[in-house]
Structure formats: structure tokens, C-alpha cells
Amino acid sequence: MGLSFLVLLVAGVGWGYLKLTGQIDTFSADGISGDRPPSSSNGQNVLVIGSDSRSGANRKLGGGKGTVGRSDTAFLLHVYGDRRHAVAVSIPRDSLVDIPACKTPGGDWTAPQHHVMFNGAFSVGDTAEGNPACTQNTVEQLTGLRVDHTIVVDFSGFAALTSAVGGVPVCLPQDIYERDLSPNRPTRGALVFAKGPQTVSGQRALDYVRIRHGIGDGSDIGRIKRQQAFIGSLFKKVKSRGMNPTTLLPLANAATDAMTVDPGLGSADRLLSFAMSMKNIDLRNTKFVTVPWRYEGARVAIVEPDADALWAALKADRTIDDQAAGGKGKGKDGRGGPGSGDVSPSPAAPAAVSGTGISLAVYNGTTVNGLAAHAAELLRAHGFTVTVTATASTQDHTSTVIEYGPGRRSEAETTARLFTGARTTASDTPGIRVVLGSSYAQNPSPAASTPPGTAAATTGDGVRSADEDLCADLSYG
């Protein structure tokens, strides 16, 4: 979640004035694979894992059952060699990956697992602390990048941090009830969040970043965007309070209590040195993206060769906006590094589509979770305003249909250019509605204004969640 990222970019400044005397928790290096990618002088790679273990102080915050540590979110932070730019690549927890052999607490090594969910790596061994070494092994095998450091942040630490900064501003496009947080509840329960702008901290902040149902179509991809936007808001809140020992002391205390780190960061001096080495990274020079992906049933498949191109760019220390770190020069191919983002490439995509001035609603006409959120991201990347993402009245649509009201035919035809095989149909209802079919689930289209294999990344200053877009549409600011 946001805590580890903020520790790396902000707390290090405060630690220059503080003497950390508390114990820093570390995980054993015995479980780190001996078959690792080579070290590189081209920047550093930091794996950040959000743990939603229900054990210990987290039990009252999680609202779940069981004590096995689970990975709720994860991203790989690449810090460029200039120590002024960075990119955070989110890896959806539902991504289907290969998990290599991992060491259990009993000392045994598991057999490799193929085509399984990414977050399963953290649960290997069934311990309350989780298995960050196994997740690190999995990320190194997936990316071909050597992970220099791994940091795990838990529920209670995240809640403490948001309280330490006095809360974080967010916006909800609709009311959220208890059942939206716990879908198995028989009734909708009490109101948790009223729609509109508000400030959240502690338990409420944790509930906000964990919302998966009740907003849009309930996808984990949508929740990733919400978490990325929350990190940006959290960072801005800290900066607005001033970068001084008085304001950063509670932050530093919350951070050290929340983190479990690799042995290379296992002392105050090492942690301080590492954090200070990145104190010059600004949120404006940090991009948030998601590894290229597509749906595979109810899970997420990582798209190749696009993901490999992304990892190759990071390995070469190239930025993903076609420029080298620091904004100077380009890659050997003349275009620089690839994009990443949430959209899979397709040669069937049109050359350019502009949705400026076009507002529409997106409905998932299939049983594939998260499809409307995926399409909404594609449309927003082309300038469309998405006012609604929801589930259609029926989920048996084969082809994507663009329904348009009086006077909206031309805009509907523009919209249809983003969806391979889509057809347009007139309606007496005002506005434009995109009803997604199974053909889109099988072949999601890319952002057409970018070269094949690329998609727009978002800087920390500019990232907004779908919730905030909808709030803006509803005049919530």
C-alpha cells in the first residue's frame, strides 16, 4: 500500500534528524533463491508488498478469518540511476504466473507451481508473517530483474500512518455499505461511506483502499487504480504539513512499526542510508502503471511480449515515456522504453481516436469480472468522460454494442472504433452506452493513440482513481 512508498520517498528526509532505536523486523534470507538475475548498476528495484494478515494487531482491522499471511497488493518500484525518477509497476494479485521452488518454515523447498495466482507466493508455508522471500523469487523469475530490496507493510501500520498525517482526502461517487466491504453479508449493513469528498484515516482509510465491490464492476484492477491515487494524495498531504522533524517523527515511528524488510535493510543505519539515497525523488517524477494484462476467465493473464519489453526497459534504466532517466536521450530503437499501463496491445486497433467532449456509460454484458473497469481505462486514455461503470441487465452479450440516443450517432461511431467488431444501434434513451460483449473479453483493445506495445503511464501528481473521475462528473470537485 502507500506506506512503504512514502517511507522511501519522504520518511528518509525525517530520519536524517531522528535516531531510530526500535527493532526493525527482517525476514530470513535463507528462502531467497540461489538462481537469481545478475546485479545491475542501472538503478535499483524495490519490491513492496501489502500484507493483509489477520493475525496480531491486524485482526481487528481485517474483518476476515484465518491467520495465514496474504498479499493484498504488490508493486515493483524501479528507482532510476539518477535517483530522481522512479516508476511503480503494480502486479495484480490475480495474475497467473509461475511460482518457483520456495522454502517453507520447516526448511523444505516446495515444488514449482505453474499458472497459479501471483498472491499465492506470499502464502507458501501458511504462516502469519507470510513468505516475502517466495514473492521476491517469483517477481525475479517473472521480470528477469534482480530485486535489491523487499519491504512488507501490514494493515495496522497502514492505518497508523494515515492517522499520523491527520487523514487523507478522498472522494466516493456513491454510498458504500458494509456488504460492499464484505460481499458475503446477508444484508447490506450500515452505511460505511457517504458519497462525496471526505477525509479518511485509520480503519476508514484501510476500508477505502480495500473496497472492491459497490463501485464500478468490482474488479481488483479498479482497486489498484484507487490505491495508486491514494498514494499520491497521501504524499501530497505529508508535503503540505511540512518536511521537518516534528511532522515526520510520527510518520517515521509508524513506518518502522509497520515494516518487515530484507536483511539488507535490517538496521537503522542501513535503512536510513537507503532512504536518504532516494530523498530527491519527487512525486512528479514518479509514474504509476500496471503490468500489461488481459482477462483470462476470472483471472488476469500477463500479456507478452509487452510485459517482457517493459522489464527490458527497466533493466536498461530507460523510462517508459520514450526518454532516458532525467529526460535525456532515447533507447537504441529510437523510441526509448515501452509503455505499460492496463491495456493490452492489439494490431486491430485504429491509428487514432479522440473522445474529447464525449461522455458515456460502460456496462459489462458478460460474466467476466472487471471488464467495464478495463474498458473505462481504455476510454479515459483517449479523452472520453466515463460517467458510469456497472453490470448490464443481462450477461450473455457476444458482441460489443454502442447504443446512442438522438443526435449522438457520430460520437457512437467514434467510440466503436476502439472496440474490435463493435456495432452501433440507435436508441430513444439520451446519451451513449457501451455494452461490452464476450468478444471484448477475448480481445481487449489498446489505447489507439500510442504505438503498439505502449500505453500512457500516469505521474504521481496526475493519477486519479475512477472514483475521483466520477466525483468530478458529479460536481464533487
Tab-separated table of C-alpha atoms in Angstrom, residues 1-462:
chain	number	residue	atom	x	y	z
A	1	MET	CA	0.000	0.000	0.000
A	2	GLY	CA	1.062	3.633	0.325
A	3	LEU	CA	3.149	3.297	3.466
A	4	SER	CA	6.284	1.703	2.050
A	5	PHE	CA	6.289	4.036	-0.920
A	6	LEU	CA	6.015	7.043	1.353
A	7	VAL	CA	8.781	5.699	3.564
A	8	LEU	CA	11.092	5.541	0.565
A	9	LEU	CA	10.241	8.976	-0.793
A	10	VAL	CA	9.534	11.036	2.327
A	11	ALA	CA	10.409	9.486	5.658
A	12	GLY	CA	14.079	9.243	4.791
A	13	VAL	CA	14.264	13.016	4.987
A	14	GLY	CA	12.900	12.900	8.513
A	15	TRP	CA	15.162	10.047	9.516
A	16	GLY	CA	18.109	12.320	8.836
A	17	TYR	CA	17.124	14.057	12.073
A	18	LEU	CA	15.918	11.071	14.052
A	19	LYS	CA	17.679	8.312	15.912
A	20	LEU	CA	15.863	5.044	15.293
A	21	THR	CA	16.296	2.801	18.304
A	22	GLY	CA	13.374	0.409	17.829
A	23	GLN	CA	13.868	-3.072	16.459
A	24	ILE	CA	13.405	-3.438	12.721
A	25	ASP	CA	11.792	-6.728	11.718
A	26	THR	CA	13.506	-8.695	8.964
A	27	PHE	CA	12.710	-11.887	7.116
A	28	SER	CA	15.244	-14.648	6.621
A	29	ALA	CA	17.450	-14.612	3.548
A	30	ASP	CA	17.554	-18.418	3.578
A	31	GLY	CA	14.468	-18.528	1.386
A	32	ILE	CA	15.864	-16.307	-1.357
A	33	SER	CA	16.678	-18.364	-4.428
A	34	GLY	CA	20.272	-19.000	-5.392
A	35	ASP	CA	19.294	-18.763	-9.057
A	36	ARG	CA	18.821	-15.007	-9.387
A	37	PRO	CA	19.141	-12.429	-12.150
A	38	PRO	CA	22.515	-10.671	-12.146
A	39	SER	CA	23.048	-7.441	-10.252
A	40	SER	CA	22.928	-4.236	-12.269
A	41	SER	CA	24.331	-0.756	-11.884
A	42	ASN	CA	21.287	0.622	-13.710
A	43	GLY	CA	19.157	1.844	-10.825
A	44	GLN	CA	17.557	-0.183	-8.031
A	45	ASN	CA	14.459	-2.377	-7.800
A	46	VAL	CA	12.382	-2.419	-4.627
A	47	LEU	CA	9.530	-4.893	-4.161
A	48	VAL	CA	6.738	-3.515	-1.975
A	49	ILE	CA	4.170	-5.972	-0.597
A	50	GLY	CA	0.996	-5.037	1.260
A	51	SER	CA	0.136	-7.830	3.707
A	52	ASP	CA	-3.425	-8.377	4.891
A	53	SER	CA	-2.651	-10.930	7.588
A	54	ARG	CA	-5.432	-11.102	10.190
A	55	SER	CA	-3.031	-12.006	12.999
A	56	GLY	CA	-1.896	-9.855	15.921
A	57	ALA	CA	-2.792	-6.162	15.789
A	58	ASN	CA	-4.245	-6.650	12.310
A	59	ARG	CA	-7.046	-8.936	13.494
A	60	LYS	CA	-9.420	-6.141	14.478
A	61	LEU	CA	-8.736	-4.284	11.218
A	62	GLY	CA	-9.029	-7.060	8.684
A	63	GLY	CA	-12.523	-8.326	9.236
A	64	GLY	CA	-11.560	-11.753	7.885
A	65	LYS	CA	-10.876	-15.233	9.147
A	66	GLY	CA	-7.669	-17.197	9.442
A	67	THR	CA	-4.140	-16.232	10.408
A	68	VAL	CA	-2.211	-17.054	7.228
A	69	GLY	CA	-0.396	-14.029	5.805
A	70	ARG	CA	-1.793	-12.953	2.438
A	71	SER	CA	-0.596	-10.460	-0.135
A	72	ASP	CA	-3.251	-7.837	-0.767
A	73	THR	CA	-1.250	-5.728	-3.209
A	74	ALA	CA	2.266	-5.578	-4.637
A	75	PHE	CA	4.317	-3.350	-6.878
A	76	LEU	CA	7.881	-3.251	-8.123
A	77	LEU	CA	9.435	0.184	-7.690
A	78	HIS	CA	12.271	0.896	-10.127
A	79	VAL	CA	14.423	3.799	-8.976
A	80	TYR	CA	16.431	5.122	-11.905
A	81	GLY	CA	20.160	5.615	-11.728
A	82	ASP	CA	19.808	9.389	-11.452
A	83	ARG	CA	17.951	8.885	-8.123
A	84	ARG	CA	15.414	11.493	-9.228
A	85	HIS	CA	12.940	9.400	-11.237
A	86	ALA	CA	11.024	6.231	-10.459
A	87	VAL	CA	8.246	4.018	-11.797
A	88	ALA	CA	5.987	1.783	-9.709
A	89	VAL	CA	4.665	-1.247	-11.630
A	90	SER	CA	1.639	-2.854	-9.986
A	91	ILE	CA	1.229	-6.626	-10.342
A	92	PRO	CA	-2.431	-7.662	-9.909
A	93	ARG	CA	-2.807	-10.269	-7.198
A	94	ASP	CA	-4.991	-12.377	-9.528
A	95	SER	CA	-2.263	-12.535	-12.194
A	96	LEU	CA	-1.494	-16.058	-13.388
A	97	VAL	CA	2.241	-16.690	-13.031
A	98	ASP	CA	4.754	-19.459	-12.355
A	99	ILE	CA	5.893	-19.661	-8.733
A	100	PRO	CA	9.376	-21.201	-8.409
A	101	ALA	CA	10.527	-23.534	-5.643
A	102	CYS	CA	10.195	-21.754	-2.279
A	103	LYS	CA	11.416	-22.574	1.196
A	104	THR	CA	8.898	-23.307	3.949
A	105	PRO	CA	9.439	-22.570	7.667
A	106	GLY	CA	10.219	-26.265	8.169
A	107	GLY	CA	13.214	-25.981	5.855
A	108	ASP	CA	11.725	-27.889	2.912
A	109	TRP	CA	11.557	-26.483	-0.598
A	110	THR	CA	8.251	-26.697	-2.442
A	111	ALA	CA	7.827	-27.930	-5.993
A	112	PRO	CA	7.433	-25.173	-8.618
A	113	GLN	CA	3.843	-24.190	-9.383
A	114	HIS	CA	2.669	-23.293	-12.873
A	115	HIS	CA	-0.079	-20.899	-13.989
A	116	VAL	CA	-1.279	-20.021	-10.484
A	117	MET	CA	-2.327	-16.765	-8.831
A	118	PHE	CA	0.505	-14.376	-8.014
A	119	ASN	CA	-0.594	-13.710	-4.441
A	120	GLY	CA	-0.270	-17.437	-3.685
A	121	ALA	CA	3.517	-16.974	-3.424
A	122	PHE	CA	3.203	-14.931	-0.236
A	123	SER	CA	1.112	-17.651	1.415
A	124	VAL	CA	3.556	-20.520	0.769
A	125	GLY	CA	4.242	-22.109	4.148
A	126	ASP	CA	0.940	-20.948	5.702
A	127	THR	CA	2.490	-18.623	8.284
A	128	ALA	CA	1.060	-15.449	9.790
A	129	GLU	CA	4.101	-13.474	8.600
A	130	GLY	CA	3.732	-14.640	5.024
A	131	ASN	CA	6.599	-15.586	2.739
A	132	PRO	CA	8.145	-12.423	1.247
A	133	ALA	CA	11.187	-14.389	0.043
A	134	CYS	CA	8.920	-16.556	-2.115
A	135	THR	CA	7.208	-13.482	-3.554
A	136	GLN	CA	10.630	-11.989	-4.286
A	137	ASN	CA	11.698	-15.195	-6.045
A	138	THR	CA	8.503	-15.113	-8.095
A	139	VAL	CA	8.978	-11.481	-9.146
A	140	GLU	CA	12.599	-12.081	-10.119
A	141	GLN	CA	11.610	-15.072	-12.249
A	142	LEU	CA	8.719	-13.138	-13.817
A	143	THR	CA	10.654	-9.980	-14.633
A	144	GLY	CA	14.266	-11.071	-15.043
A	145	LEU	CA	15.147	-8.130	-12.780
A	146	ARG	CA	17.143	-8.522	-9.594
A	147	VAL	CA	15.171	-7.263	-6.602
A	148	ASP	CA	17.594	-5.244	-4.489
A	149	HIS	CA	15.277	-4.850	-1.507
A	150	THR	CA	11.881	-6.131	-0.366
A	151	ILE	CA	9.577	-4.335	2.076
A	152	VAL	CA	6.351	-5.704	3.574
A	153	VAL	CA	3.732	-3.405	5.124
A	154	ASP	CA	0.799	-4.653	7.206
A	155	PHE	CA	-2.731	-3.433	7.912
A	156	SER	CA	-2.057	-1.861	11.306
A	157	GLY	CA	0.937	0.073	10.005
A	158	PHE	CA	-1.027	1.484	7.098
A	159	ALA	CA	-3.822	2.605	9.433
A	160	ALA	CA	-1.312	4.185	11.826
A	161	LEU	CA	0.359	6.143	9.046
A	162	THR	CA	-2.855	7.690	7.762
A	163	SER	CA	-3.703	8.741	11.326
A	164	ALA	CA	-0.210	10.174	11.824
A	165	VAL	CA	-0.676	12.563	8.889
A	166	GLY	CA	-4.128	13.665	10.029
A	167	GLY	CA	-6.100	11.816	7.363
A	168	VAL	CA	-6.107	11.726	3.555
A	169	PRO	CA	-8.727	13.406	1.286
A	170	VAL	CA	-10.707	11.055	-0.988
A	171	CYS	CA	-13.975	11.151	-2.915
A	172	LEU	CA	-16.686	8.480	-3.284
A	173	PRO	CA	-19.110	8.562	-6.242
A	174	GLN	CA	-21.832	6.729	-4.308
A	175	ASP	CA	-22.759	5.460	-0.849
A	176	ILE	CA	-20.800	2.429	0.385
A	177	TYR	CA	-22.279	-0.098	2.823
A	178	GLU	CA	-20.828	-2.910	4.928
A	179	ARG	CA	-21.714	-5.528	2.307
A	180	ASP	CA	-19.538	-3.682	-0.211
A	181	LEU	CA	-16.567	-4.492	2.037
A	182	SER	CA	-17.776	-7.996	2.931
A	183	PRO	CA	-19.815	-9.339	-0.027
A	184	ASN	CA	-20.909	-12.459	1.879
A	185	ARG	CA	-23.034	-10.450	4.312
A	186	PRO	CA	-26.740	-11.393	4.001
A	187	THR	CA	-27.814	-7.733	4.218
A	188	ARG	CA	-26.230	-4.527	3.020
A	189	GLY	CA	-25.491	-3.467	6.611
A	190	ALA	CA	-24.718	0.001	7.879
A	191	LEU	CA	-23.507	2.942	5.817
A	192	VAL	CA	-19.682	3.000	5.805
A	193	PHE	CA	-19.047	5.933	3.449
A	194	ALA	CA	-21.451	8.577	2.231
A	195	LYS	CA	-20.867	9.696	-1.349
A	196	GLY	CA	-18.790	12.783	-1.950
A	197	PRO	CA	-15.467	14.228	-0.729
A	198	GLN	CA	-14.195	13.352	2.744
A	199	THR	CA	-11.032	12.755	4.756
A	200	VAL	CA	-10.204	9.229	5.935
A	201	SER	CA	-7.682	7.854	8.411
A	202	GLY	CA	-7.057	4.680	10.407
A	203	GLN	CA	-9.694	1.993	9.893
A	204	ARG	CA	-11.652	4.150	7.448
A	205	ALA	CA	-8.594	4.690	5.261
A	206	LEU	CA	-7.981	0.958	5.233
A	207	ASP	CA	-11.611	0.292	4.308
A	208	TYR	CA	-11.370	2.807	1.474
A	209	VAL	CA	-8.355	1.259	-0.253
A	210	ARG	CA	-9.807	-2.242	0.190
A	211	ILE	CA	-13.204	-1.502	-1.437
A	212	ARG	CA	-13.665	-3.876	-4.340
A	213	HIS	CA	-17.444	-4.160	-4.574
A	214	GLY	CA	-20.064	-1.434	-4.658
A	215	ILE	CA	-18.013	0.787	-7.003
A	216	GLY	CA	-17.873	0.132	-10.737
A	217	ASP	CA	-17.907	-3.578	-11.580
A	218	GLY	CA	-15.972	-4.915	-8.606
A	219	SER	CA	-12.587	-5.559	-10.195
A	220	ASP	CA	-9.212	-5.754	-8.485
A	221	ILE	CA	-7.819	-3.643	-11.346
A	222	GLY	CA	-10.097	-0.795	-10.313
A	223	ARG	CA	-8.908	-1.159	-6.747
A	224	ILE	CA	-5.273	-0.916	-7.920
A	225	LYS	CA	-6.033	2.456	-9.519
A	226	ARG	CA	-7.701	3.587	-6.289
A	227	GLN	CA	-4.646	2.595	-4.278
A	228	GLN	CA	-2.298	4.355	-6.691
A	229	ALA	CA	-4.367	7.543	-6.422
A	230	PHE	CA	-4.435	7.228	-2.631
A	231	ILE	CA	-0.615	7.080	-2.527
A	232	GLY	CA	-0.494	10.350	-4.441
A	233	SER	CA	-2.966	12.030	-2.065
A	234	LEU	CA	-1.072	10.709	0.953
A	235	PHE	CA	2.224	12.048	-0.347
A	236	LYS	CA	0.727	15.484	-1.017
A	237	LYS	CA	-0.766	15.579	2.481
A	238	VAL	CA	2.615	14.890	4.059
A	239	LYS	CA	4.296	17.597	1.988
A	240	SER	CA	1.570	20.103	2.887
A	241	ARG	CA	2.317	19.574	6.593
A	242	GLY	CA	5.974	20.454	6.126
A	243	MET	CA	9.132	18.373	5.827
A	244	ASN	CA	10.504	18.800	9.331
A	245	PRO	CA	11.307	16.534	12.310
A	246	THR	CA	8.144	17.488	14.195
A	247	THR	CA	5.772	16.399	11.452
A	248	LEU	CA	7.860	13.437	10.275
A	249	LEU	CA	8.501	11.853	13.676
A	250	PRO	CA	5.031	10.212	13.893
A	251	LEU	CA	5.456	9.075	10.289
A	252	ALA	CA	8.847	7.513	10.948
A	253	ASN	CA	7.556	5.742	14.058
A	254	ALA	CA	4.547	4.365	12.187
A	255	ALA	CA	6.793	3.241	9.345
A	256	THR	CA	9.270	1.282	11.447
A	257	ASP	CA	6.455	-0.395	13.397
A	258	ALA	CA	4.723	-1.415	10.178
A	259	MET	CA	7.576	-2.780	8.101
A	260	THR	CA	9.280	-6.113	7.671
A	261	VAL	CA	12.340	-5.801	5.442
A	262	ASP	CA	15.017	-7.926	3.854
A	263	PRO	CA	18.265	-8.405	5.836
A	264	GLY	CA	19.991	-5.779	3.697
A	265	LEU	CA	17.815	-3.120	5.355
A	266	GLY	CA	17.762	-4.718	8.769
A	267	SER	CA	19.375	-1.945	10.801
A	268	ALA	CA	18.580	1.717	11.427
A	269	ASP	CA	21.797	2.813	9.724
A	270	ARG	CA	21.120	0.742	6.588
A	271	LEU	CA	17.503	1.829	6.410
A	272	LEU	CA	18.471	5.453	6.902
A	273	SER	CA	21.181	5.284	4.246
A	274	PHE	CA	18.846	3.652	1.763
A	275	ALA	CA	16.010	6.112	2.387
A	276	MET	CA	18.326	9.110	2.156
A	277	SER	CA	19.651	7.861	-1.189
A	278	MET	CA	16.173	8.437	-2.629
A	279	LYS	CA	15.211	11.657	-0.908
A	280	ASN	CA	15.444	13.606	-4.197
A	281	ILE	CA	12.701	11.629	-5.937
A	282	ASP	CA	9.644	13.822	-6.424
A	283	LEU	CA	6.132	12.546	-6.983
A	284	ARG	CA	6.012	14.484	-10.254
A	285	ASN	CA	8.870	12.300	-11.492
A	286	THR	CA	7.239	9.053	-10.390
A	287	LYS	CA	4.948	7.076	-12.681
A	288	PHE	CA	2.303	4.572	-11.629
A	289	VAL	CA	1.480	1.812	-14.110
A	290	THR	CA	0.178	-1.750	-14.159
A	291	VAL	CA	1.931	-4.614	-15.920
A	292	PRO	CA	0.305	-5.224	-19.361
A	293	TRP	CA	-2.560	-7.650	-18.802
A	294	ARG	CA	-5.779	-9.130	-20.138
A	295	TYR	CA	-8.529	-11.199	-18.590
A	296	GLU	CA	-8.304	-14.979	-18.644
A	297	GLY	CA	-11.646	-16.111	-17.307
A	298	ALA	CA	-11.963	-14.679	-13.801
A	299	ARG	CA	-8.177	-14.235	-13.546
A	300	VAL	CA	-5.587	-11.985	-15.162
A	301	ALA	CA	-3.059	-13.072	-17.774
A	302	ILE	CA	0.136	-11.072	-18.278
A	303	VAL	CA	0.448	-10.033	-21.922
A	304	GLU	CA	3.614	-10.942	-23.803
A	305	PRO	CA	5.776	-9.744	-25.409
A	306	ASP	CA	4.664	-6.418	-23.980
A	307	ALA	CA	5.495	-7.254	-20.382
A	308	ASP	CA	8.927	-8.511	-21.409
A	309	ALA	CA	9.518	-5.239	-23.249
A	310	LEU	CA	8.614	-3.327	-20.093
A	311	TRP	CA	11.039	-5.355	-17.964
A	312	ALA	CA	13.749	-4.923	-20.603
A	313	ALA	CA	13.312	-1.131	-20.500
A	314	LEU	CA	13.666	-1.093	-16.727
A	315	LYS	CA	16.678	-3.375	-16.902
A	316	ALA	CA	18.292	-0.860	-19.278
A	317	ASP	CA	17.210	2.026	-16.986
A	318	ARG	CA	15.050	3.532	-19.749
A	319	THR	CA	11.921	5.420	-18.773
A	320	ILE	CA	8.595	4.245	-20.131
A	321	ASP	CA	7.737	7.561	-21.774
A	322	ASP	CA	10.341	7.142	-24.539
A	323	GLN	CA	13.108	9.029	-22.775
A	324	ALA	CA	16.057	8.011	-20.678
A	325	ALA	CA	16.059	8.794	-16.964
A	326	GLY	CA	16.424	12.506	-16.432
A	327	GLY	CA	14.673	13.265	-19.736
A	328	LYS	CA	17.776	12.963	-21.898
A	329	GLY	CA	18.129	10.705	-24.909
A	330	LYS	CA	16.200	7.697	-26.153
A	331	GLY	CA	16.587	3.978	-26.447
A	332	LYS	CA	18.537	2.246	-29.188
A	333	ASP	CA	15.408	1.739	-31.251
A	334	GLY	CA	14.822	5.491	-31.356
A	335	ARG	CA	11.646	5.272	-29.306
A	336	GLY	CA	13.029	4.515	-25.848
A	337	GLY	CA	11.338	2.201	-23.404
A	338	PRO	CA	7.879	0.708	-23.774
A	339	GLY	CA	4.807	1.847	-22.005
A	340	SER	CA	2.959	-0.394	-19.625
A	341	GLY	CA	-0.409	0.544	-18.255
A	342	ASP	CA	-3.554	-1.526	-18.078
A	343	VAL	CA	-4.312	-2.103	-21.733
A	344	SER	CA	-3.231	-4.998	-23.883
A	345	PRO	CA	-1.960	-4.268	-27.395
A	346	SER	CA	-3.771	-5.436	-30.489
A	347	PRO	CA	-2.852	-4.975	-34.150
A	348	ALA	CA	-6.532	-4.440	-34.896
A	349	ALA	CA	-6.540	-1.116	-33.058
A	350	PRO	CA	-7.253	2.023	-35.083
A	351	ALA	CA	-4.495	4.559	-35.607
A	352	ALA	CA	-6.006	7.374	-33.532
A	353	VAL	CA	-9.233	8.041	-31.643
A	354	SER	CA	-10.095	11.180	-29.672
A	355	GLY	CA	-13.003	11.102	-27.260
A	356	THR	CA	-12.684	14.718	-26.129
A	357	GLY	CA	-16.124	16.064	-25.318
A	358	ILE	CA	-17.820	12.651	-25.428
A	359	SER	CA	-19.484	11.373	-22.231
A	360	LEU	CA	-20.730	7.823	-21.975
A	361	ALA	CA	-21.563	4.934	-19.651
A	362	VAL	CA	-19.930	1.488	-19.739
A	363	TYR	CA	-21.758	-1.745	-18.867
A	364	ASN	CA	-20.339	-5.242	-18.543
A	365	GLY	CA	-22.534	-7.557	-20.601
A	366	THR	CA	-20.502	-10.663	-19.678
A	367	THR	CA	-19.705	-12.740	-16.596
A	368	VAL	CA	-16.022	-11.683	-16.656
A	369	ASN	CA	-15.339	-9.592	-13.543
A	370	GLY	CA	-13.705	-6.219	-14.086
A	371	LEU	CA	-14.373	-5.859	-17.808
A	372	ALA	CA	-16.143	-2.498	-17.504
A	373	ALA	CA	-13.254	-1.076	-15.459
A	374	HIS	CA	-10.818	-2.249	-18.141
A	375	ALA	CA	-12.828	-0.579	-20.906
A	376	ALA	CA	-13.236	2.595	-18.840
A	377	GLU	CA	-9.458	2.907	-18.520
A	378	LEU	CA	-9.108	2.489	-22.281
A	379	LEU	CA	-11.735	5.150	-22.965
A	380	ARG	CA	-10.276	7.642	-20.486
A	381	ALA	CA	-6.853	7.176	-22.082
A	382	HIS	CA	-8.430	8.563	-25.265
A	383	GLY	CA	-10.115	11.549	-23.632
A	384	PHE	CA	-13.625	10.131	-23.149
A	385	THR	CA	-15.534	11.007	-19.978
A	386	VAL	CA	-16.878	7.831	-18.356
A	387	THR	CA	-19.828	8.681	-16.109
A	388	VAL	CA	-20.845	5.150	-15.067
A	389	THR	CA	-19.280	1.675	-14.911
A	390	ALA	CA	-21.698	-1.068	-13.958
A	391	THR	CA	-23.053	-4.518	-14.794
A	392	ALA	CA	-25.555	-4.791	-17.648
A	393	SER	CA	-29.050	-6.172	-17.071
A	394	THR	CA	-28.012	-9.407	-18.821
A	395	GLN	CA	-24.575	-11.026	-19.074
A	396	ASP	CA	-24.956	-13.013	-22.293
A	397	HIS	CA	-23.733	-10.447	-24.829
A	398	THR	CA	-21.429	-11.823	-27.521
A	399	SER	CA	-20.537	-8.639	-29.391
A	400	THR	CA	-19.969	-5.164	-28.003
A	401	VAL	CA	-22.823	-2.772	-28.750
A	402	ILE	CA	-22.650	1.037	-28.686
A	403	GLU	CA	-26.159	2.362	-28.021
A	404	TYR	CA	-26.716	6.034	-28.830
A	405	GLY	CA	-29.533	8.498	-28.307
A	406	PRO	CA	-30.813	11.247	-30.596
A	407	GLY	CA	-28.043	13.301	-32.194
A	408	ARG	CA	-25.215	11.078	-30.910
A	409	ARG	CA	-24.591	8.796	-33.903
A	410	SER	CA	-21.268	10.345	-34.904
A	411	GLU	CA	-19.949	10.123	-31.333
A	412	ALA	CA	-21.082	6.495	-31.103
A	413	GLU	CA	-19.229	5.643	-34.299
A	414	THR	CA	-16.091	7.264	-32.882
A	415	THR	CA	-16.476	5.177	-29.726
A	416	ALA	CA	-16.951	1.980	-31.718
A	417	ARG	CA	-13.539	2.428	-33.343
A	418	LEU	CA	-11.921	1.427	-30.024
A	419	PHE	CA	-13.719	-1.933	-29.847
A	420	THR	CA	-12.961	-4.545	-32.492
A	421	GLY	CA	-16.176	-5.851	-34.074
A	422	ALA	CA	-18.446	-3.447	-32.173
A	423	ARG	CA	-21.729	-2.345	-33.749
A	424	THR	CA	-23.782	0.785	-33.144
A	425	THR	CA	-27.523	0.917	-32.609
A	426	ALA	CA	-29.952	3.816	-32.191
A	427	SER	CA	-31.989	4.237	-29.019
A	428	ASP	CA	-34.664	6.614	-27.735
A	429	THR	CA	-32.694	6.996	-24.495
A	430	PRO	CA	-30.392	10.060	-24.437
A	431	GLY	CA	-26.621	9.593	-24.228
A	432	ILE	CA	-24.212	6.826	-25.188
A	433	ARG	CA	-23.926	3.404	-23.546
A	434	VAL	CA	-21.184	0.882	-24.250
A	435	VAL	CA	-22.392	-2.665	-23.546
A	436	LEU	CA	-19.391	-4.996	-23.598
A	437	GLY	CA	-19.598	-8.463	-25.102
A	438	SER	CA	-17.507	-11.600	-24.721
A	439	SER	CA	-15.589	-10.661	-27.882
A	440	TYR	CA	-14.044	-7.773	-25.953
A	441	ALA	CA	-13.084	-10.068	-23.064
A	442	GLN	CA	-11.235	-12.263	-25.543
A	443	ASN	CA	-9.538	-9.370	-27.339
A	444	PRO	CA	-9.394	-6.141	-25.288
A	445	SER	CA	-8.261	-3.235	-27.444
A	446	PRO	CA	-5.316	-0.947	-26.702
A	447	ALA	CA	-5.137	2.802	-26.361
A	448	ALA	CA	-5.067	3.687	-30.046
A	449	SER	CA	-3.122	6.939	-29.730
A	450	THR	CA	0.058	5.184	-28.605
A	451	PRO	CA	2.407	2.910	-30.579
A	452	PRO	CA	1.894	-0.867	-30.385
A	453	GLY	CA	3.111	-2.173	-27.055
A	454	THR	CA	2.679	1.123	-25.248
A	455	ALA	CA	0.071	2.850	-23.135
A	456	ALA	CA	0.015	6.033	-21.143
A	457	ALA	CA	1.550	5.951	-17.691
A	458	THR	CA	0.469	8.399	-15.028
A	459	THR	CA	2.636	10.546	-12.811
A	460	GLY	CA	2.038	10.656	-9.102
A	461	ASP	CA	0.776	14.223	-9.339
A	462	GLY	CA	-1.695	13.317	-12.067
